[in-house]
């Protein structure tokens, strides 16, 4: 039976990224196929993110052996499919690199590789991706855990395009839970092929709430605001209307063609919805302690970096707080697993959400027009448009003084912002039950 959803996960592991990957791989083969894991920089530099992905497969190999020996269910999607793992961008399009190792730890997982060297693969895994490793030869057998994935020696954005080109249109969803650099590179190189994607699910931004790296910006968007702005622009009928301004008259990636086959469907999971979905320390440890005593390798691995994260939260907020780890990235995977549930709701109609790329204090901010002003072309049904000529059509709903097109029906982005889930208070338990069987 074919999987209900097939996805590419673009990620920068990271604590909650790893939880998202584990949730996806623990799905049943009928629910979900992870066709590719596209690795980007973000929470930590690129090679550390890649190491965390590879280490996860190393741990899962040990966990599957332990479960089989103890009569416990194994990860369905992990055994049924073999995702490509490809390495992507190591830096933003135009910005200085921004990392979050102050929160995730220097290695991205709170020192788990040092704490448990038995759960970290030997560095010879790097040869899988074409790197030279001292002492390794071409005749060496690949590590046994590599049977769970297909390493790519090509850049991630080209692998994304290859999959979208080879698979039927509207069958692959890209779930982006890190900076959008890889996605922007794919869209710039071949926008027509990129728009074959069924849906782009993005964890990023803060719309009607505060940011988590500045008062107004969320980390993923702040890390590459230009990439985010470029990707969001593909949701517009006129992408040029929301593209980021060029530097000295020249863009790093260039403009999109004037005519594109269709608009991008983008479902946005900003901090507004992800932050309240929390995993608390007590809930996690209640689940994990029996598994630690039974000898679960996955429990041993995750206990280190999750309790490291909880301790970091405690140090940041002090005594008496009641905040847990926000499950930002895993929430997007839960959406892919249960997207037909009626309690997943979006705003009544797509919103014109734009990304600030130039502000000294507001870079990465998600800007939305809350003035409540009517759009004349929406009110006046007699206004004619010429959809076959998008640039001419812009003139039919222009408003004097509205130079940025906030009151236009054609200019501006069209983002499906997710506003509610099937269970803000139950998701943490569902996540733990799925991952730890």
XYZ file of C-alpha atoms in Angstrom:
437
model
C 0.000 0.000 0.000
C 1.410 3.393 -0.985
C 2.078 5.874 1.817
C -0.537 8.551 2.374
C 2.117 11.266 2.294
C 5.630 11.435 0.885
C 7.912 14.110 2.259
C 11.331 15.715 2.038
C 12.519 17.054 5.410
C 14.876 20.034 5.219
C 16.460 20.283 8.663
C 19.268 21.609 10.884
C 19.449 19.106 13.803
C 19.163 20.461 16.684
C 17.176 18.974 19.556
C 13.626 19.432 18.309
C 14.736 18.653 14.740
C 15.878 15.211 15.887
C 12.537 14.671 17.608
C 10.813 15.603 14.338
C 12.954 13.113 12.398
C 12.292 10.361 14.934
C 8.554 11.025 14.785
C 8.605 10.796 10.993
C 10.648 7.582 10.925
C 8.438 5.976 13.575
C 5.354 6.335 11.379
C 3.750 3.332 9.759
C 4.658 2.707 6.110
C 1.050 3.505 5.186
C 1.163 6.888 6.897
C 4.386 8.433 5.683
C 7.458 7.989 3.538
C 10.502 10.134 4.199
C 11.937 10.340 0.696
C 14.849 12.585 1.651
C 16.535 14.329 4.544
C 18.060 17.578 3.305
C 20.625 18.890 5.785
C 21.343 22.571 6.264
C 23.288 24.749 8.690
C 21.297 26.422 11.446
C 21.196 25.433 15.090
C 24.868 24.492 14.711
C 27.258 24.563 11.713
C 26.495 22.266 8.790
C 28.895 19.385 9.499
C 27.639 19.098 13.082
C 24.073 18.975 11.810
C 25.055 16.207 9.386
C 26.827 14.312 12.154
C 23.643 14.401 14.233
C 21.593 12.924 11.386
C 24.105 10.117 10.830
C 24.382 9.462 14.583
C 20.594 9.160 14.754
C 20.663 6.301 12.240
C 23.525 4.704 14.182
C 21.436 4.808 17.361
C 18.333 3.566 15.574
C 20.200 0.513 14.315
C 21.051 -0.346 17.921
C 17.516 0.455 19.056
C 15.936 -1.794 16.415
C 18.139 -4.723 17.491
C 17.207 -4.094 21.118
C 13.499 -3.931 20.320
C 13.572 -7.067 18.228
C 15.337 -8.932 21.021
C 12.725 -7.728 23.524
C 9.646 -8.248 21.390
C 8.911 -4.542 20.991
C 7.559 -2.838 17.852
C 10.135 -1.309 15.537
C 10.023 1.869 13.448
C 7.756 1.183 10.463
C 8.877 3.849 8.015
C 12.532 3.271 8.921
C 12.308 -0.355 7.840
C 10.083 0.239 4.814
C 11.871 3.112 3.089
C 15.417 4.330 2.555
C 15.607 8.123 2.496
C 18.305 10.003 0.652
C 20.501 12.081 2.958
C 21.998 15.060 1.148
C 24.182 17.898 2.390
C 23.090 21.429 1.647
C 24.082 24.999 2.312
C 26.686 25.879 4.932
C 25.788 29.576 5.176
C 22.960 32.020 4.394
C 22.509 33.644 1.008
C 23.626 37.106 2.145
C 23.816 37.225 5.953
C 26.446 36.286 8.490
C 25.880 32.784 9.841
C 23.649 32.662 12.903
C 23.724 29.617 15.185
C 21.820 28.566 18.308
C 24.476 26.464 20.037
C 23.902 28.499 23.193
C 20.588 26.623 23.461
C 21.240 23.311 21.686
C 24.819 22.801 22.879
C 28.040 23.041 20.903
C 27.339 19.812 18.997
C 23.626 20.574 18.668
C 22.651 17.817 21.106
C 24.034 18.946 24.464
C 27.256 16.956 24.338
C 25.677 13.581 23.602
C 28.607 12.462 21.438
C 31.048 13.026 24.285
C 28.734 11.593 26.926
C 28.029 8.406 24.956
C 30.842 7.645 22.501
C 29.368 4.147 22.075
C 26.321 5.781 20.486
C 28.357 7.958 18.113
C 29.637 6.447 14.846
C 33.308 6.431 13.920
C 34.300 9.331 11.656
C 34.688 6.972 8.711
C 30.990 7.652 7.971
C 32.186 10.859 6.311
C 33.474 8.842 3.353
C 29.829 8.106 2.501
C 29.511 11.754 1.479
C 32.779 11.910 -0.447
C 35.054 13.236 2.302
C 38.587 11.975 2.828
C 39.098 10.402 6.252
C 42.518 9.452 7.596
C 42.908 5.673 7.760
C 39.872 4.983 5.576
C 40.211 3.320 2.167
C 37.866 2.744 -0.754
C 37.802 -0.965 0.034
C 36.392 -0.432 3.527
C 32.906 -1.793 4.117
C 30.324 0.947 4.683
C 29.019 1.157 8.244
C 26.143 -1.259 8.824
C 23.710 1.473 9.870
C 24.075 3.112 6.452
C 21.615 0.531 5.136
C 18.891 2.796 6.515
C 19.678 5.705 4.161
C 21.220 6.547 0.797
C 24.022 9.119 1.086
C 24.194 11.629 -1.733
C 27.353 13.258 -2.985
C 25.284 15.934 -4.750
C 24.070 19.165 -3.109
C 20.756 18.982 -1.308
C 18.924 21.546 -3.442
C 19.717 19.587 -6.606
C 18.468 16.366 -5.015
C 15.240 18.149 -4.045
C 14.760 19.204 -7.667
C 15.614 15.744 -8.997
C 12.958 14.121 -6.820
C 10.343 16.719 -7.742
C 11.205 16.298 -11.417
C 11.064 12.493 -11.381
C 7.973 12.034 -9.223
C 4.442 12.918 -10.342
C 3.372 16.490 -9.691
C 1.659 17.100 -6.333
C 2.972 13.917 -4.715
C 5.928 15.290 -2.695
C 5.639 17.716 0.228
C 8.711 19.586 1.475
C 8.762 20.087 5.256
C 11.297 22.811 6.092
C 12.227 23.122 9.764
C 15.480 25.071 9.459
C 16.692 28.171 7.598
C 15.183 28.179 4.102
C 18.478 28.426 2.198
C 18.284 24.981 0.554
C 14.676 25.603 -0.457
C 15.533 29.025 -1.888
C 18.433 27.573 -3.870
C 16.184 24.893 -5.376
C 13.466 27.420 -6.225
C 15.973 29.791 -7.844
C 17.683 27.144 -9.939
C 14.494 25.715 -11.441
C 11.305 27.415 -10.247
C 9.064 25.490 -12.642
C 10.263 22.149 -11.266
C 10.141 23.403 -7.694
C 6.493 24.392 -8.125
C 5.630 20.752 -8.813
C 5.724 20.373 -5.014
C 2.393 19.464 -3.419
C 2.910 21.772 -0.448
C 5.719 23.524 1.367
C 5.306 23.219 5.138
C 7.463 25.766 6.965
C 8.283 26.067 10.652
C 9.271 29.680 10.996
C 8.375 33.223 11.846
C 6.408 35.030 14.521
C 3.271 36.755 13.277
C 1.165 37.960 16.202
C 3.574 36.993 18.966
C 7.112 37.825 20.078
C 10.214 36.405 18.444
C 12.665 33.998 20.047
C 15.974 35.533 18.899
C 14.921 39.194 18.734
C 11.743 40.873 19.960
C 10.196 40.329 16.513
C 12.120 37.526 14.740
C 12.133 33.737 14.984
C 15.430 31.879 14.564
C 14.886 30.040 11.248
C 13.714 33.165 9.457
C 16.317 35.411 11.060
C 19.071 32.946 10.056
C 18.351 33.602 6.362
C 15.731 36.303 5.950
C 16.534 36.742 2.254
C 15.914 33.044 1.566
C 12.609 33.181 3.432
C 11.489 36.291 1.535
C 12.350 34.673 -1.805
C 10.468 31.478 -0.988
C 7.395 33.297 0.348
C 7.323 35.394 -2.851
C 6.408 32.280 -4.830
C 3.000 32.302 -3.123
C 2.220 35.625 -4.826
C 0.502 36.090 -8.159
C 3.283 38.593 -8.817
C 6.434 37.269 -7.069
C 8.420 40.408 -7.942
C 6.125 42.417 -5.667
C 7.576 40.885 -2.480
C 11.085 39.867 -3.498
C 13.847 41.228 -1.236
C 15.652 44.338 -2.502
C 18.910 43.742 -4.297
C 22.368 44.697 -3.060
C 24.020 47.281 -5.319
C 21.432 46.457 -7.961
C 22.370 42.776 -8.049
C 20.678 39.767 -6.418
C 22.672 36.742 -5.306
C 20.224 34.379 -7.031
C 18.471 36.573 -9.582
C 14.794 37.189 -10.298
C 12.138 34.578 -11.009
C 10.685 34.404 -14.520
C 7.757 36.794 -15.071
C 5.423 33.905 -15.826
C 5.336 30.824 -13.604
C 3.031 27.794 -13.910
C 1.274 28.363 -10.594
C 1.562 29.796 -7.093
C 3.282 27.920 -4.299
C 1.058 26.455 -1.579
C 2.840 27.315 1.661
C 1.534 26.262 5.094
C 3.242 28.235 7.838
C 3.791 27.060 11.413
C 5.004 30.189 13.223
C 5.836 30.527 16.901
C 2.220 31.563 17.444
C 1.133 27.912 17.176
C 4.313 25.940 17.861
C 5.380 27.536 21.163
C 2.338 26.398 23.207
C 2.879 22.753 22.184
C 5.287 21.812 24.966
C 7.057 18.771 26.343
C 7.703 19.045 30.065
C 10.630 17.553 31.940
C 8.452 15.477 34.260
C 6.434 14.015 31.386
C 9.566 13.044 29.486
C 11.357 11.450 32.424
C 8.278 9.520 33.490
C 8.281 7.945 30.033
C 12.025 7.457 29.680
C 13.126 6.101 33.060
C 11.631 2.585 32.663
C 13.179 2.339 29.194
C 16.579 3.366 30.540
C 16.396 0.573 33.095
C 15.482 -1.889 30.351
C 18.499 -0.817 28.266
C 16.984 1.117 25.361
C 19.784 2.781 23.319
C 17.363 5.415 22.026
C 16.240 6.248 25.559
C 19.873 6.598 26.653
C 20.672 8.893 23.722
C 17.631 11.158 23.938
C 17.752 11.370 27.740
C 21.109 13.129 27.528
C 20.164 15.895 25.126
C 16.594 16.391 26.283
C 17.477 16.695 29.949
C 20.358 18.913 28.849
C 17.757 21.091 27.150
C 15.458 21.114 30.174
C 18.390 22.142 32.356
C 19.180 24.940 29.911
C 15.590 26.174 30.082
C 15.783 26.105 33.896
C 18.975 28.184 33.836
C 17.403 30.722 31.483
C 14.099 31.143 33.312
C 15.073 30.504 36.934
C 13.117 28.779 39.669
C 9.349 28.625 39.656
C 8.755 28.642 35.905
C 6.375 26.176 34.308
C 7.624 26.193 30.736
C 8.672 23.117 28.805
C 10.466 22.499 25.524
C 8.375 23.902 22.691
C 7.890 21.229 20.038
C 8.337 23.582 17.094
C 9.627 21.148 14.470
C 7.800 17.962 15.518
C 4.484 19.787 15.140
C 4.990 19.980 11.372
C 5.462 16.201 11.206
C 2.352 15.609 13.291
C 0.532 17.733 10.723
C 1.802 15.468 7.948
C 0.639 12.402 9.871
C -2.824 13.771 10.686
C -3.395 16.551 8.182
C -6.971 15.414 7.423
C -8.020 15.907 11.038
C -10.686 18.648 11.153
C -9.018 20.393 14.095
C -6.069 21.425 11.946
C -7.250 24.863 10.929
C -5.701 27.739 9.029
C -6.654 31.385 8.749
C -9.940 31.846 6.808
C -8.075 33.017 3.716
C -4.352 33.173 2.882
C -2.527 36.101 4.460
C -0.118 38.575 2.928
C 2.817 37.870 5.239
C 6.104 39.447 4.161
C 9.620 39.045 5.514
C 11.711 42.064 6.512
C 15.228 41.692 5.097
C 16.810 45.118 5.620
C 15.816 46.439 9.034
C 18.568 47.069 11.563
C 16.349 45.875 14.422
C 13.622 44.038 12.521
C 15.456 41.673 10.164
C 13.526 38.416 9.891
C 10.306 39.976 11.137
C 7.049 38.687 9.648
C 5.082 41.771 8.628
C 1.313 41.596 8.220
C -1.219 44.361 7.568
C -3.516 44.574 10.593
C -5.005 47.954 9.637
C -8.262 46.357 8.553
C -8.504 48.476 5.404
C -10.670 47.287 2.541
C -9.093 46.241 -0.733
C -10.938 48.168 -3.440
C -10.692 45.414 -6.049
C -12.198 43.009 -3.514
C -15.082 45.377 -2.783
C -15.748 46.425 -6.377
C -16.727 43.322 -8.306
C -16.844 45.318 -11.541
C -13.055 45.693 -11.675
C -11.684 43.726 -14.614
C -8.491 41.748 -14.483
C -6.333 40.125 -17.110
C -4.871 36.984 -15.526
C -3.065 36.113 -18.730
C -0.904 39.205 -18.233
C -0.047 39.482 -14.521
C 2.002 42.652 -14.830
C -0.828 44.525 -16.596
C -3.362 43.172 -14.124
C -1.550 44.881 -11.246
C -2.800 48.252 -12.453
C -6.476 47.309 -12.036
C -6.360 47.209 -8.251
C -3.782 49.840 -7.473
C -4.713 52.306 -4.745
C -3.256 55.834 -4.621
C -0.505 55.960 -2.013
C -0.347 52.163 -1.660
C 3.103 51.899 -3.232
C 3.893 48.602 -1.482
C 0.743 46.877 -2.686
C -0.727 45.990 0.694
C -4.226 46.724 -0.627
C -3.740 44.857 -3.890
C -5.390 41.531 -4.703
C -2.521 40.503 -6.955
C 0.567 41.827 -5.258
C 1.678 40.487 -1.905
C 2.132 36.948 -0.598
C -0.585 34.381 0.107
C 0.380 32.279 3.127
C -1.768 29.593 4.747
C -0.996 30.192 8.420
C -1.884 27.282 10.682
C -3.694 28.472 13.811
C -4.882 25.347 15.645
C -4.040 21.660 16.020
C -5.915 18.540 17.188
C -4.393 18.787 20.662
C -2.099 21.396 22.171
C -2.079 19.552 25.508
C -1.961 16.000 24.144
C 0.717 16.228 21.452
C 3.687 15.661 23.791
C 2.237 12.351 24.949
C 1.496 11.279 21.386
C 5.055 12.148 20.359
C 6.586 10.088 23.169
C 4.286 7.136 22.574
C 5.125 7.032 18.887
C 8.881 7.405 19.282
C 9.302 5.093 22.250
C 6.598 2.566 21.344
